[in-house]
Short mmCIF file of C-alpha atoms and ligand atoms in Angstrom, two decimals:
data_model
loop_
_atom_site.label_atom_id
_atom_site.label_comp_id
_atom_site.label_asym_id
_atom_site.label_seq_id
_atom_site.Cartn_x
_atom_site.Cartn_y
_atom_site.Cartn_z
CA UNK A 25 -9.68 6.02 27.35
CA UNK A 26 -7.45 4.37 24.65
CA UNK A 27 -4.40 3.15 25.52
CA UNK A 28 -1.35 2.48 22.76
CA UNK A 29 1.80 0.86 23.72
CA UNK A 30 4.64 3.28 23.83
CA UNK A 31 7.03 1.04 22.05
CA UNK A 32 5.06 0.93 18.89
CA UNK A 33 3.18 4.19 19.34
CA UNK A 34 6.29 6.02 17.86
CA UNK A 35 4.92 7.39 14.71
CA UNK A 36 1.75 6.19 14.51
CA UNK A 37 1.05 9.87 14.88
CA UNK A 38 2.28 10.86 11.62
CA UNK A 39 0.16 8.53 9.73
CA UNK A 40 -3.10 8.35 11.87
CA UNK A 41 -2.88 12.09 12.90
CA UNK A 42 -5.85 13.16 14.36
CA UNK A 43 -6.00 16.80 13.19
CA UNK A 44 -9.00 18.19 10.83
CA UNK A 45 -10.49 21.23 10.32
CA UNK A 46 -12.11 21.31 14.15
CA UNK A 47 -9.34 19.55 15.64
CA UNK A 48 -6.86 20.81 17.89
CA UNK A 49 -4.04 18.97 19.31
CA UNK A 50 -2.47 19.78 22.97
CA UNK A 51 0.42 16.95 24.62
CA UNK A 52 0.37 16.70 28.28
CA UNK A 53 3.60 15.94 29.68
CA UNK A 54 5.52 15.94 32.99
CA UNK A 55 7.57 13.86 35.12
CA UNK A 56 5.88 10.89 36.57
CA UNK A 57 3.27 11.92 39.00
CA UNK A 58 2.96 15.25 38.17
CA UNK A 59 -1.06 14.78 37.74
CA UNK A 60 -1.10 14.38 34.06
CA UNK A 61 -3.54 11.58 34.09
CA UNK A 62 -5.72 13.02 36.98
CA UNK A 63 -5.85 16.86 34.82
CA UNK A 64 -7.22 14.51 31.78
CA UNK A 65 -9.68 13.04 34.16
CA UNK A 66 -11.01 16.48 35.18
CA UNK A 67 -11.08 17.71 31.50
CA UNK A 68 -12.94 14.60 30.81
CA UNK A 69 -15.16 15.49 33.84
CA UNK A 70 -14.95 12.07 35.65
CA UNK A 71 -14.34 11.59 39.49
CA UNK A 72 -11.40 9.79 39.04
CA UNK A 73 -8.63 11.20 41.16
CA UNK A 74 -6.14 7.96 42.19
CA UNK A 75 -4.78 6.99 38.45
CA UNK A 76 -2.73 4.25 37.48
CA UNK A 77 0.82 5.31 36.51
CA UNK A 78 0.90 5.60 32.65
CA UNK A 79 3.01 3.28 30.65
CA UNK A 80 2.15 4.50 27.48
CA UNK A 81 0.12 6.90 25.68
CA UNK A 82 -3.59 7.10 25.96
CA UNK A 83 -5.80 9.92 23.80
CA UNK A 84 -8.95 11.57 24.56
CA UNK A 85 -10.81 14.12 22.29
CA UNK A 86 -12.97 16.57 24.19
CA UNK A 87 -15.98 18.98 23.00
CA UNK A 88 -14.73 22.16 24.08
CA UNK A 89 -15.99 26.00 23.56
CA UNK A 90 -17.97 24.56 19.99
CA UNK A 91 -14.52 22.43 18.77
CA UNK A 92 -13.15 19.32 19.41
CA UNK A 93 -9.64 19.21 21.34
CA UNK A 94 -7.46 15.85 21.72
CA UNK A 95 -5.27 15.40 24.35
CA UNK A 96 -2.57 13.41 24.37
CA UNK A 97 -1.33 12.37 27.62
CA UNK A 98 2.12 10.35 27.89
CA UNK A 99 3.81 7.97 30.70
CA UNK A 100 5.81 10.77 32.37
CA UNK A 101 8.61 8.19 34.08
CA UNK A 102 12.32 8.65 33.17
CA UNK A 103 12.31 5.30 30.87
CA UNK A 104 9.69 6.54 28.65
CA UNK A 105 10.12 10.49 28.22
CA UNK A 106 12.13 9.52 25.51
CA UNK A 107 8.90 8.98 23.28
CA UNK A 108 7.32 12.80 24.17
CA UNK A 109 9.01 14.32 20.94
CA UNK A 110 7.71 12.13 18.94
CA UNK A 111 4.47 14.01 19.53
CA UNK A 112 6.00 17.55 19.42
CA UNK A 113 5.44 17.83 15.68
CA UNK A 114 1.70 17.43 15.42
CA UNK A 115 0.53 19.45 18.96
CA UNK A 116 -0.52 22.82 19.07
CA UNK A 117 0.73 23.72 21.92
CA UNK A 118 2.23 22.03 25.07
CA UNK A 119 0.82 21.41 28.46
CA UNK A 120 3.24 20.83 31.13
CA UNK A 121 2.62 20.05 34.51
CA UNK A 122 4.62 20.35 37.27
CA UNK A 123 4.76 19.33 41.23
CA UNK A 124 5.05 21.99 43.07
CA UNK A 125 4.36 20.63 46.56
CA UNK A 126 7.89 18.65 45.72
CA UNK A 127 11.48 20.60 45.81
CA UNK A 128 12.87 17.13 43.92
CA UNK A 129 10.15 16.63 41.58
CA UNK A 130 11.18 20.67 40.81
CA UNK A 131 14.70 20.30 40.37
CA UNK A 132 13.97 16.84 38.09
CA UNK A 133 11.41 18.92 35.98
CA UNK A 134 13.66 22.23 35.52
CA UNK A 135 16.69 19.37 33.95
CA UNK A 136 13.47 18.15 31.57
CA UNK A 137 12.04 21.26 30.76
CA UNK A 138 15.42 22.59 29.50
CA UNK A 139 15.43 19.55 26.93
CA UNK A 140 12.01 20.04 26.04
CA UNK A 141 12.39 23.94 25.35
CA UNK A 142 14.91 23.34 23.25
CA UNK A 143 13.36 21.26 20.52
CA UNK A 144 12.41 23.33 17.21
CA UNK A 145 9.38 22.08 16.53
CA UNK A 146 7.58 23.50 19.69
CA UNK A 147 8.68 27.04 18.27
CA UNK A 148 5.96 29.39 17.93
CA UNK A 149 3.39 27.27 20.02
CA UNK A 150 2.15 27.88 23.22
CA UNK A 151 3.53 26.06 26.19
CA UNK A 152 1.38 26.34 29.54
CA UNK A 153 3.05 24.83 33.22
CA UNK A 154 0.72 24.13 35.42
CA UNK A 155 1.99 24.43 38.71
CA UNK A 156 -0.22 21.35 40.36
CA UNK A 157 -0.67 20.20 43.77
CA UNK A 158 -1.05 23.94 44.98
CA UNK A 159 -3.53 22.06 47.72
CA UNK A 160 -0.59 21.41 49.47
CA UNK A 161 1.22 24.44 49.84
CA UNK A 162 0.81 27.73 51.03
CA UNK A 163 -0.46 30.41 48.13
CA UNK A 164 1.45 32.37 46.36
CA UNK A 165 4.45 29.85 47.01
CA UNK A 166 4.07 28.52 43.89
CA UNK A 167 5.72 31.71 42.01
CA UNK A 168 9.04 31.27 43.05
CA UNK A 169 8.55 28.14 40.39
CA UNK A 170 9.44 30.29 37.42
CA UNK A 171 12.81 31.03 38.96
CA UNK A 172 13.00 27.81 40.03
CA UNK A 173 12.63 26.49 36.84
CA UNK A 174 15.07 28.76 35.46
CA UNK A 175 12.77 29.92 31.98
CA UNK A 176 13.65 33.22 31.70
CA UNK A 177 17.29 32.68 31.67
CA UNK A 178 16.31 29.32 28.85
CA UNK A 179 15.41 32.52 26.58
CA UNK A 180 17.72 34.93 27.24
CA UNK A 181 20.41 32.60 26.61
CA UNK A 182 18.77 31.63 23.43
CA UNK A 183 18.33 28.20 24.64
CA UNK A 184 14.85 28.28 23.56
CA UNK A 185 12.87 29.83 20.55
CA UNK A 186 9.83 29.66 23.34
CA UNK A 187 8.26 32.94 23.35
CA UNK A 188 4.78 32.43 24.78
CA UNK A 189 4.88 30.91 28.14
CA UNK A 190 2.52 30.26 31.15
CA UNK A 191 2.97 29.68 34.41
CA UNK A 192 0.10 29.09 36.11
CA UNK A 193 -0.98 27.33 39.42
CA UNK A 194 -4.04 24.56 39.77
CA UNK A 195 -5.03 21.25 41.32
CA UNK A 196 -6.11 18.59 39.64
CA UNK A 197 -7.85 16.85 42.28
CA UNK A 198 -11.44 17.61 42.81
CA UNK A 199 -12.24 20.45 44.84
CA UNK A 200 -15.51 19.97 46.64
CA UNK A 201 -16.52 17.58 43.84
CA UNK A 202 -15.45 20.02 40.97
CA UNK A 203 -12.75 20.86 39.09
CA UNK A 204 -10.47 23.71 39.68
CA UNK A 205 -11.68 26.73 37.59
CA UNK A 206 -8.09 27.69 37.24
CA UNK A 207 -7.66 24.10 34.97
CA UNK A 208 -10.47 26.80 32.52
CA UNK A 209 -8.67 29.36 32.83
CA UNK A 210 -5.50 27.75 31.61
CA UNK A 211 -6.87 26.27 29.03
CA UNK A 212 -8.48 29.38 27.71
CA UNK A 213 -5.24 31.09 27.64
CA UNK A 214 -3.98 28.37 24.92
CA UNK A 215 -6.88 27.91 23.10
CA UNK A 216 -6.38 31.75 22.72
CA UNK A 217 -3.19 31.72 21.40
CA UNK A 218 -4.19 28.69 19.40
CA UNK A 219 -6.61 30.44 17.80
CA UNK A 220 -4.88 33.61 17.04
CA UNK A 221 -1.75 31.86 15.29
CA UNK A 222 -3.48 28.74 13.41
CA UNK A 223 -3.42 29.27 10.09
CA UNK A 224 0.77 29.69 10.65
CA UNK A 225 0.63 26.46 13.22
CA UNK A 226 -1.23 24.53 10.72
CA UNK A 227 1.77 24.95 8.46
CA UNK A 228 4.03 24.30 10.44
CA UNK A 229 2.50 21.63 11.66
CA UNK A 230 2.01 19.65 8.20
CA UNK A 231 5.71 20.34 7.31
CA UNK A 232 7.25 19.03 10.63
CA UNK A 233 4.65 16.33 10.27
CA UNK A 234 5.77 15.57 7.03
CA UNK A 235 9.71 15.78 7.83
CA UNK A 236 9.20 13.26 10.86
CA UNK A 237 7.12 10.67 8.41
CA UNK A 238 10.11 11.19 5.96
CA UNK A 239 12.66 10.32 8.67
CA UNK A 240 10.29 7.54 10.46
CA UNK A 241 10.51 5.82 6.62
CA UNK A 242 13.98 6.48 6.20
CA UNK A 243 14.69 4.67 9.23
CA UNK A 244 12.85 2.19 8.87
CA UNK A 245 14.32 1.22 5.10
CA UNK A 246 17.87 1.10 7.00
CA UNK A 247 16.28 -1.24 9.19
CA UNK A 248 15.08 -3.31 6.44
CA UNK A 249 17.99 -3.37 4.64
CA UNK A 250 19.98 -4.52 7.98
CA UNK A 251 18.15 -6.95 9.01
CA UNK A 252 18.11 -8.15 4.90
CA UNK A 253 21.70 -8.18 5.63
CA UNK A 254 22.04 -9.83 8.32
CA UNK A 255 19.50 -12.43 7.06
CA UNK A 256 21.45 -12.62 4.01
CA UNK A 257 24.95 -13.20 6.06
CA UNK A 258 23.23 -16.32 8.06
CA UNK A 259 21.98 -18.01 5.39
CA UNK A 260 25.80 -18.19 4.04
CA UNK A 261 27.21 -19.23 7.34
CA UNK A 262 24.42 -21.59 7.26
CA UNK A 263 25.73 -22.70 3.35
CA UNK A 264 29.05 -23.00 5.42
CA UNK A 265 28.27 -24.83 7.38
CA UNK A 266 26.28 -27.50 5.57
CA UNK A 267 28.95 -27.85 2.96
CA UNK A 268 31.40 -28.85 5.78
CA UNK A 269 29.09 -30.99 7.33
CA UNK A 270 28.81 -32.68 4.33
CA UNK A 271 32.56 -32.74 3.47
CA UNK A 272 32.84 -34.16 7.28
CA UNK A 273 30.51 -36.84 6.13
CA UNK A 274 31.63 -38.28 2.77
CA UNK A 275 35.46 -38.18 4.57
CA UNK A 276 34.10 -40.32 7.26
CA UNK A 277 32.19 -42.47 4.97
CA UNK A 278 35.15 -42.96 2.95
CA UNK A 279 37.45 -43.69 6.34
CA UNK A 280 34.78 -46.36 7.22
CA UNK A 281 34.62 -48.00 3.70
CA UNK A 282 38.43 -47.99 3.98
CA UNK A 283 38.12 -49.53 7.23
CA UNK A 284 35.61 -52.43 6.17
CA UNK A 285 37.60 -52.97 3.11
CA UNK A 286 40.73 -53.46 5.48
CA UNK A 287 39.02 -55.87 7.85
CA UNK A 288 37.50 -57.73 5.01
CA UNK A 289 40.59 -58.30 3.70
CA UNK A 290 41.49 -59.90 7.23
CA UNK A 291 38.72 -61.38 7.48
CA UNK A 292 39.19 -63.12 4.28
CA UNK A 293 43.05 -63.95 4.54
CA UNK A 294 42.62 -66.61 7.47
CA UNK A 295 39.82 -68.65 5.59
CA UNK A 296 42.03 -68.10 2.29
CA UNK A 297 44.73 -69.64 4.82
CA UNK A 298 42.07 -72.45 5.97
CA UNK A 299 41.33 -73.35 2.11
CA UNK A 300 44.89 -73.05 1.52
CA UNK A 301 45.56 -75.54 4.47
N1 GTP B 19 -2.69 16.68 46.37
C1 GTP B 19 -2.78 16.55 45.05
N2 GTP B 19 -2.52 15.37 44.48
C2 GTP B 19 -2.61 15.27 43.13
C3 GTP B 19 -2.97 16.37 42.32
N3 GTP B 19 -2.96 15.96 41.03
C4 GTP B 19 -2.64 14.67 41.05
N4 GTP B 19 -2.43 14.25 42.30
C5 GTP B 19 -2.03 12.90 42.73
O1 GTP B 19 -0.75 12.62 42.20
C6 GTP B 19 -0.61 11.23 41.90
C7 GTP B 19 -0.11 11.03 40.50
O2 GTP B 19 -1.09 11.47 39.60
P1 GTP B 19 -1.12 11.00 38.05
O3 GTP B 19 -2.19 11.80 37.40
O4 GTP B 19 -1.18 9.54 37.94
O5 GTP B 19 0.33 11.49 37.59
P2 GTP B 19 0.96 11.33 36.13
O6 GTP B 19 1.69 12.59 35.84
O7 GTP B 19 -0.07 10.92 35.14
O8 GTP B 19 2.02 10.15 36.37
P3 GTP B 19 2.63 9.14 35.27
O9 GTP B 19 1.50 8.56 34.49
O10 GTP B 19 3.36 8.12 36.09
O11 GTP B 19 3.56 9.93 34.41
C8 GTP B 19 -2.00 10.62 42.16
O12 GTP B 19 -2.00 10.01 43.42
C9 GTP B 19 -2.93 11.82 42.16
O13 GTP B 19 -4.06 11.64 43.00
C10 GTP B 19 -3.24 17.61 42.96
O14 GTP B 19 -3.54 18.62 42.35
N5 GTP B 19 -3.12 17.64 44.32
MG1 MG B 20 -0.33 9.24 33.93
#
């Protein structure tokens, strides 16, 4: 797998993007332990099923149905969701996975879901919840998760442009040494919808690109200029500084010539006195 550092992965997309002709992109997120990592082990058909928590970002592009997908999967812990949208721009669709087997992980996931929904550069693309860990409930229970998660009232209240969603239940741990067929099955269903909206996602997908690598330079030419600023501003406190230092000095040197002047002067009256004498 490669790994990247979330703090300086932040638009590294928008120049090294992996898209091509052949390449599809699809962003895995979640709230931490929702099975991101252990769904890209299955995809990536290794027995893997006790991950490391992600820190980061870590890609993976897959031979799938005669085309190459990437996968980006993303540290899903509540001090690093902050750096999912900065993928939003260049996927083709989302894949979100949820906990069902957890009423807390539910309620955390319904709050981040809302946020997620909201943002207009997943509109028009595909966004598939997996409803993971359905080993450990009963089945079936798992479709009270749509209510739960509160996505049709996200687009009746116009909260969300979202119009093609997915609910659909899976584990991502092996079963009897495979993988779930449903984890297929999901996928099929966006690759579908992939497929039959591309040439309008690949648009999109180049102008939203573009707009964040606008903004990404933007910001980082206000940055310049601060810390030119700031660098600017020290160097004259610095000037300050030095100029008083040196004021400081030539005032003491003159106090001490004054001063050796004085006690030469004493020095030299008594043996002025003595020749006197
Ligand atoms: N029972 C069960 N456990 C699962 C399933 N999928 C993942 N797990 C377990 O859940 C835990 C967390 O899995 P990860 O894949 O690391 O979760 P993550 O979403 O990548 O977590 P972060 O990287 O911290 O965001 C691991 O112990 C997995 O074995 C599943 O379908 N069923
Ligand atoms: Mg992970």
């Amino acid at each position: 797998m490669k790994w990247f550092n979330c703090f300086n992965c932040c638009c590294c997309c928008c120049y090294n993007s992996k898209e091509s002709n052949n390449d599809i992109i699809f962003l895995i997120i979640g709230i931490n332990d929702s099975g991101k990592t252990t769904l890209l082990h299955r995809l990536l058909n290794d027995k893997v099923d006790q991950p490391t928590p992600t820190w980061g970002f870590t890609t993976e592009t897959i031979p799938y149905k005669k085309q190459h997908i990437t996968f980006y999967d993303v540290g899903g812990a509540a001090s690093i969701r902050d750096i999912w949208k900065n993928y939003y721009a260049e996927s083709y669709g989302i894949i979100f996975l949820v906990d069902v087997s957890d009423e807390k992980s539910i309620t955390e996931s319904k709050q981040v879901l809302e946020e997620v929904l909201s943002d207009n550069r997943l509109k028009s693309k595909p966004i598939l919840i997996l409803a993971n860990k359905v080993d450990k409930i009963s089945s079936f229970e798992y479709i009270e998760t749509y209510n739960k998660l509160n996505i049709e009232n996200l687009i009746m209240e116009g909260k969300t442009s979202i119009d093609k969603v997915l609910l659909y239940p899976c584990s991502c741990l092996l079963i009897d040494g495979e993988r779930d067929p449903r984890i297929d099955s999901s996928l099929e269903w966006i690759l579908d919808n992939v497929k039959q909206n591309k040439a309008l996602l690949t648009n999109k997908i180049k102008n939203d690109v573009e707009v964040q690598r606008r903004e990404y330079l933007e910001e980082q030419a206000k940055k310049k200029k601060r810390v030119e600023e700031y660098r600017k501003q020290r160097e004259l406190q610095q000037q300050q500084q030095l100029q008083q230092e040196q004021f400081l000095n030539s005032t003491n040197t003159q106090q001490e010539k004054n001063k050796n002047r004085s006690l030469r002067s004493v020095k030299i009256y008594p043996e002025m006195c003595e020749s006197n004498i």
